[in-house]
PDB file of C-alpha atoms in Angstrom:
ATOM      1  CA  UNK A   1       2.021  -1.687 -13.009  1.00 84.00           C
ATOM      2  CA  UNK A   2       1.034   1.226 -15.221  1.00 90.00           C
ATOM      3  CA  UNK A   3       0.303   0.529 -18.881  1.00 92.00           C
ATOM      4  CA  UNK A   4      -0.581   2.605 -21.936  1.00 95.00           C
ATOM      5  CA  UNK A   5      -2.896   1.883 -24.812  1.00 94.00           C
ATOM      6  CA  UNK A   6      -1.515   2.582 -28.272  1.00 94.00           C
ATOM      7  CA  UNK A   7      -2.051   6.346 -28.625  1.00 96.00           C
ATOM      8  CA  UNK A   8      -3.990   7.872 -31.480  1.00 97.00           C
ATOM      9  CA  UNK A   9      -2.909  10.991 -33.314  1.00 96.00           C
ATOM     10  CA  UNK A  10      -5.253  13.295 -35.185  1.00 95.00           C
ATOM     11  CA  UNK A  11      -4.240  16.144 -37.468  1.00 92.00           C
ATOM     12  CA  UNK A  12      -6.937  18.802 -37.328  1.00 91.00           C
ATOM     13  CA  UNK A  13      -7.628  22.182 -38.845  1.00 89.00           C
ATOM     14  CA  UNK A  14      -4.938  24.640 -39.903  1.00 90.00           C
ATOM     15  CA  UNK A  15      -5.298  28.258 -38.779  1.00 91.00           C
ATOM     16  CA  UNK A  16      -2.757  31.085 -39.073  1.00 93.00           C
ATOM     17  CA  UNK A  17       0.114  28.752 -39.967  1.00 90.00           C
ATOM     18  CA  UNK A  18      -0.606  26.293 -37.128  1.00 93.00           C
ATOM     19  CA  UNK A  19      -2.255  22.887 -37.278  1.00 92.00           C
ATOM     20  CA  UNK A  20      -4.153  21.290 -34.414  1.00 95.00           C
ATOM     21  CA  UNK A  21      -2.587  17.991 -33.338  1.00 95.00           C
ATOM     22  CA  UNK A  22      -4.418  15.798 -30.824  1.00 97.00           C
ATOM     23  CA  UNK A  23      -2.862  12.816 -29.085  1.00 97.00           C
ATOM     24  CA  UNK A  24      -5.189  10.584 -27.064  1.00 97.00           C
ATOM     25  CA  UNK A  25      -5.180   7.229 -25.321  1.00 97.00           C
ATOM     26  CA  UNK A  26      -5.730   5.414 -22.055  1.00 97.00           C
ATOM     27  CA  UNK A  27      -3.497   4.922 -19.020  1.00 96.00           C
ATOM     28  CA  UNK A  28      -4.296   1.928 -16.821  1.00 96.00           C
ATOM     29  CA  UNK A  29      -3.173   1.669 -13.208  1.00 95.00           C
ATOM     30  CA  UNK A  30      -3.353  -1.248 -10.779  1.00 94.00           C
ATOM     31  CA  UNK A  31      -3.647  -1.245  -6.982  1.00 95.00           C
ATOM     32  CA  UNK A  32       0.147  -0.979  -6.561  1.00 93.00           C
ATOM     33  CA  UNK A  33       0.107   2.377  -8.410  1.00 93.00           C
ATOM     34  CA  UNK A  34      -2.330   4.057  -5.989  1.00 94.00           C
ATOM     35  CA  UNK A  35      -0.604   6.972  -4.238  1.00 92.00           C
ATOM     36  CA  UNK A  36       2.160   7.260  -6.850  1.00 92.00           C
ATOM     37  CA  UNK A  37       2.677  10.151  -9.221  1.00 90.00           C
ATOM     38  CA  UNK A  38       3.576   9.497 -12.849  1.00 93.00           C
ATOM     39  CA  UNK A  39       4.841  11.794 -15.587  1.00 93.00           C
ATOM     40  CA  UNK A  40       2.945  11.799 -18.878  1.00 95.00           C
ATOM     41  CA  UNK A  41       5.217  12.956 -21.728  1.00 95.00           C
ATOM     42  CA  UNK A  42       4.214  13.409 -25.379  1.00 97.00           C
ATOM     43  CA  UNK A  43       6.578  14.006 -28.290  1.00 96.00           C
ATOM     44  CA  UNK A  44       5.841  14.296 -32.004  1.00 95.00           C
ATOM     45  CA  UNK A  45       8.264  12.862 -34.539  1.00 92.00           C
ATOM     46  CA  UNK A  46       8.536  13.040 -38.295  1.00 84.00           C
ATOM     47  CA  UNK A  47       9.150   9.566 -39.668  1.00 80.00           C
ATOM     48  CA  UNK A  48      11.540   9.010 -42.551  1.00 66.00           C
ATOM     49  CA  UNK A  49      10.479   5.898 -44.437  1.00 62.00           C
ATOM     50  CA  UNK A  50      12.705   3.802 -46.687  1.00 58.00           C
ATOM     51  CA  UNK A  51      10.839   4.875 -49.853  1.00 60.00           C
ATOM     52  CA  UNK A  52      10.792   8.604 -49.052  1.00 58.00           C
ATOM     53  CA  UNK A  53      12.492  10.961 -51.468  1.00 58.00           C
ATOM     54  CA  UNK A  54      14.196  12.921 -48.706  1.00 57.00           C
ATOM     55  CA  UNK A  55      15.386  16.487 -49.099  1.00 57.00           C
ATOM     56  CA  UNK A  56      19.128  16.987 -49.409  1.00 59.00           C
ATOM     57  CA  UNK A  57      20.709  17.093 -45.973  1.00 62.00           C
ATOM     58  CA  UNK A  58      18.031  14.964 -44.258  1.00 60.00           C
ATOM     59  CA  UNK A  59      19.846  12.270 -42.276  1.00 59.00           C
ATOM     60  CA  UNK A  60      17.078   9.697 -42.678  1.00 58.00           C
ATOM     61  CA  UNK A  61      16.592   9.480 -38.910  1.00 65.00           C
ATOM     62  CA  UNK A  62      13.195  10.313 -37.422  1.00 72.00           C
ATOM     63  CA  UNK A  63      13.080  14.007 -36.495  1.00 81.00           C
ATOM     64  CA  UNK A  64      11.768  15.367 -33.184  1.00 89.00           C
ATOM     65  CA  UNK A  65       9.109  17.887 -34.245  1.00 90.00           C
ATOM     66  CA  UNK A  66       7.634  19.000 -30.937  1.00 93.00           C
ATOM     67  CA  UNK A  67       7.451  18.217 -27.227  1.00 96.00           C
ATOM     68  CA  UNK A  68       4.113  18.958 -25.570  1.00 96.00           C
ATOM     69  CA  UNK A  69       4.423  21.223 -22.527  1.00 94.00           C
ATOM     70  CA  UNK A  70       2.169  21.995 -19.564  1.00 94.00           C
ATOM     71  CA  UNK A  71       2.001  24.933 -17.149  1.00 89.00           C
ATOM     72  CA  UNK A  72       3.754  24.231 -13.847  1.00 82.00           C
ATOM     73  CA  UNK A  73       2.497  27.134 -11.796  1.00 77.00           C
ATOM     74  CA  UNK A  74       2.805  30.703 -12.977  1.00 77.00           C
ATOM     75  CA  UNK A  75       4.365  30.972 -16.417  1.00 82.00           C
ATOM     76  CA  UNK A  76       6.794  28.045 -16.102  1.00 86.00           C
ATOM     77  CA  UNK A  77       6.359  25.307 -18.709  1.00 90.00           C
ATOM     78  CA  UNK A  78       7.476  21.728 -18.214  1.00 89.00           C
ATOM     79  CA  UNK A  79       7.645  18.842 -20.711  1.00 91.00           C
ATOM     80  CA  UNK A  80       5.344  16.540 -18.737  1.00 92.00           C
ATOM     81  CA  UNK A  81       2.014  16.401 -16.951  1.00 92.00           C
ATOM     82  CA  UNK A  82       1.948  15.020 -13.401  1.00 90.00           C
ATOM     83  CA  UNK A  83      -0.605  12.224 -12.989  1.00 92.00           C
ATOM     84  CA  UNK A  84      -1.468  11.349  -9.362  1.00 92.00           C
ATOM     85  CA  UNK A  85      -3.062   7.904  -9.097  1.00 94.00           C
ATOM     86  CA  UNK A  86      -6.034   8.022  -6.746  1.00 95.00           C
ATOM     87  CA  UNK A  87      -7.485   4.591  -7.574  1.00 95.00           C
ATOM     88  CA  UNK A  88      -6.834   1.573  -9.745  1.00 96.00           C
ATOM     89  CA  UNK A  89      -8.420   1.580 -13.188  1.00 96.00           C
ATOM     90  CA  UNK A  90      -8.259   3.308 -16.544  1.00 96.00           C
ATOM     91  CA  UNK A  91      -7.860   7.031 -17.168  1.00 95.00           C
ATOM     92  CA  UNK A  92      -8.314   8.565 -20.616  1.00 97.00           C
ATOM     93  CA  UNK A  93      -6.161  11.462 -21.783  1.00 97.00           C
ATOM     94  CA  UNK A  94      -6.498  13.750 -24.786  1.00 98.00           C
ATOM     95  CA  UNK A  95      -4.007  16.542 -25.382  1.00 97.00           C
ATOM     96  CA  UNK A  96      -4.315  19.072 -28.211  1.00 97.00           C
ATOM     97  CA  UNK A  97      -1.632  21.511 -29.319  1.00 96.00           C
ATOM     98  CA  UNK A  98      -1.321  23.994 -32.192  1.00 95.00           C
ATOM     99  CA  UNK A  99       1.918  23.127 -33.994  1.00 93.00           C
ATOM    100  CA  UNK A 100       3.570  25.315 -36.646  1.00 91.00           C
ATOM    101  CA  UNK A 101       2.896  23.814 -40.064  1.00 86.00           C
ATOM    102  CA  UNK A 102       6.558  24.428 -40.942  1.00 83.00           C
ATOM    103  CA  UNK A 103       7.552  21.989 -38.160  1.00 85.00           C
ATOM    104  CA  UNK A 104       5.055  19.404 -39.397  1.00 80.00           C
ATOM    105  CA  UNK A 105       6.553  19.717 -42.890  1.00 75.00           C
ATOM    106  CA  UNK A 106       9.265  17.225 -41.932  1.00 70.00           C
ATOM    107  CA  UNK A 107      10.140  16.370 -45.548  1.00 65.00           C
ATOM    108  CA  UNK A 108      10.255  19.911 -46.929  1.00 66.00           C
ATOM    109  CA  UNK A 109      10.285  20.801 -50.590  1.00 66.00           C
ATOM    110  CA  UNK A 110       8.794  19.184 -53.659  1.00 72.00           C
ATOM    111  CA  UNK A 111       9.390  16.156 -55.855  1.00 73.00           C
ATOM    112  CA  UNK A 112       8.514  15.094 -59.386  1.00 77.00           C
ATOM    113  CA  UNK A 113       5.705  12.526 -59.202  1.00 79.00           C
ATOM    114  CA  UNK A 114       5.119  12.112 -62.936  1.00 85.00           C
ATOM    115  CA  UNK A 115       5.100  13.829 -66.285  1.00 88.00           C
ATOM    116  CA  UNK A 116       2.187  15.612 -67.968  1.00 89.00           C
ATOM    117  CA  UNK A 117       4.160  15.399 -71.213  1.00 89.00           C
ATOM    118  CA  UNK A 118       7.799  15.015 -72.181  1.00 89.00           C
ATOM    119  CA  UNK A 119       8.616  18.607 -71.148  1.00 89.00           C
ATOM    120  CA  UNK A 120       6.216  19.150 -68.214  1.00 88.00           C
ATOM    121  CA  UNK A 121       6.923  17.471 -64.872  1.00 83.00           C
ATOM    122  CA  UNK A 122       4.137  17.071 -62.308  1.00 85.00           C
ATOM    123  CA  UNK A 123       5.556  18.522 -59.089  1.00 79.00           C
ATOM    124  CA  UNK A 124       4.000  17.931 -55.663  1.00 77.00           C
ATOM    125  CA  UNK A 125       5.058  18.684 -52.080  1.00 71.00           C
ATOM    126  CA  UNK A 126       6.774  15.727 -50.390  1.00 67.00           C
ATOM    127  CA  UNK A 127       4.518  13.619 -48.190  1.00 71.00           C
ATOM    128  CA  UNK A 128       5.003  14.053 -44.436  1.00 75.00           C
ATOM    129  CA  UNK A 129       4.653  11.260 -41.883  1.00 81.00           C
ATOM    130  CA  UNK A 130       4.061  12.166 -38.227  1.00 88.00           C
ATOM    131  CA  UNK A 131       3.700   9.979 -35.134  1.00 92.00           C
ATOM    132  CA  UNK A 132       3.378  10.528 -31.388  1.00 95.00           C
ATOM    133  CA  UNK A 133       5.575   8.900 -28.752  1.00 95.00           C
ATOM    134  CA  UNK A 134       3.852   8.801 -25.358  1.00 96.00           C
ATOM    135  CA  UNK A 135       5.801   7.972 -22.202  1.00 93.00           C
ATOM    136  CA  UNK A 136       4.397   7.359 -18.754  1.00 92.00           C
ATOM    137  CA  UNK A 137       7.232   7.896 -16.272  1.00 82.00           C
ATOM    138  CA  UNK A 138       8.223   6.266 -12.963  1.00 73.00           C
ATOM    139  CA  UNK A 139       8.985   2.921 -14.428  1.00 50.00           C
ATOM    140  CA  UNK A 140       8.808   4.289 -17.983  1.00 53.00           C
ATOM    141  CA  UNK A 141       6.170   2.861 -20.268  1.00 63.00           C
ATOM    142  CA  UNK A 142       6.030   4.001 -23.894  1.00 72.00           C
ATOM    143  CA  UNK A 143       3.762   3.311 -26.845  1.00 81.00           C
ATOM    144  CA  UNK A 144       4.032   4.743 -30.339  1.00 85.00           C
ATOM    145  CA  UNK A 145       1.014   5.765 -32.395  1.00 90.00           C
ATOM    146  CA  UNK A 146       0.552   4.649 -35.965  1.00 86.00           C
ATOM    147  CA  UNK A 147       2.142   6.920 -38.551  1.00 85.00           C
ATOM    148  CA  UNK A 148      -0.200   9.585 -39.968  1.00 78.00           C
ATOM    149  CA  UNK A 149       0.462  10.630 -43.554  1.00 77.00           C
ATOM    150  CA  UNK A 150      -0.451  14.257 -44.085  1.00 73.00           C
ATOM    151  CA  UNK A 151      -0.858  13.819 -47.839  1.00 66.00           C
ATOM    152  CA  UNK A 152       0.020  16.677 -50.116  1.00 61.00           C
ATOM    153  CA  UNK A 153       2.176  18.981 -48.010  1.00 61.00           C
ATOM    154  CA  UNK A 154       0.834  19.491 -44.535  1.00 58.00           C
TER     155      UNK A 154
END
């Protein structure tokens, strides 16, 4: 039976309004998986935590930010990567995508975090929390990464 390690997510450099996001982990297959083809799917979500000061209109539900896509011959994109199992064992994956920083800014806007003096608020961008959901299809197996806090803005 196929299994997944808990995926890691890394937020990399920002260039031209896009930030590199890498999702990596390990898929493990046993002898019964040999000859089967699985679908590796990766989605990024913005997490809304209980203590977040959400922008007006944010439902509080985690927001789908992006679905990784792969070329499927020619110029056709599909939301999964086909994984053909040739032998039992572990296979590492690492997928990097450039995601618009506006999409990663899942809690848009600013909030008052303190006061410099009685008349001067200290205003900062809202903190953004992003996680990856990885699914290995056939008999679906999913694992969620830990939440990554982007800090001040994205």
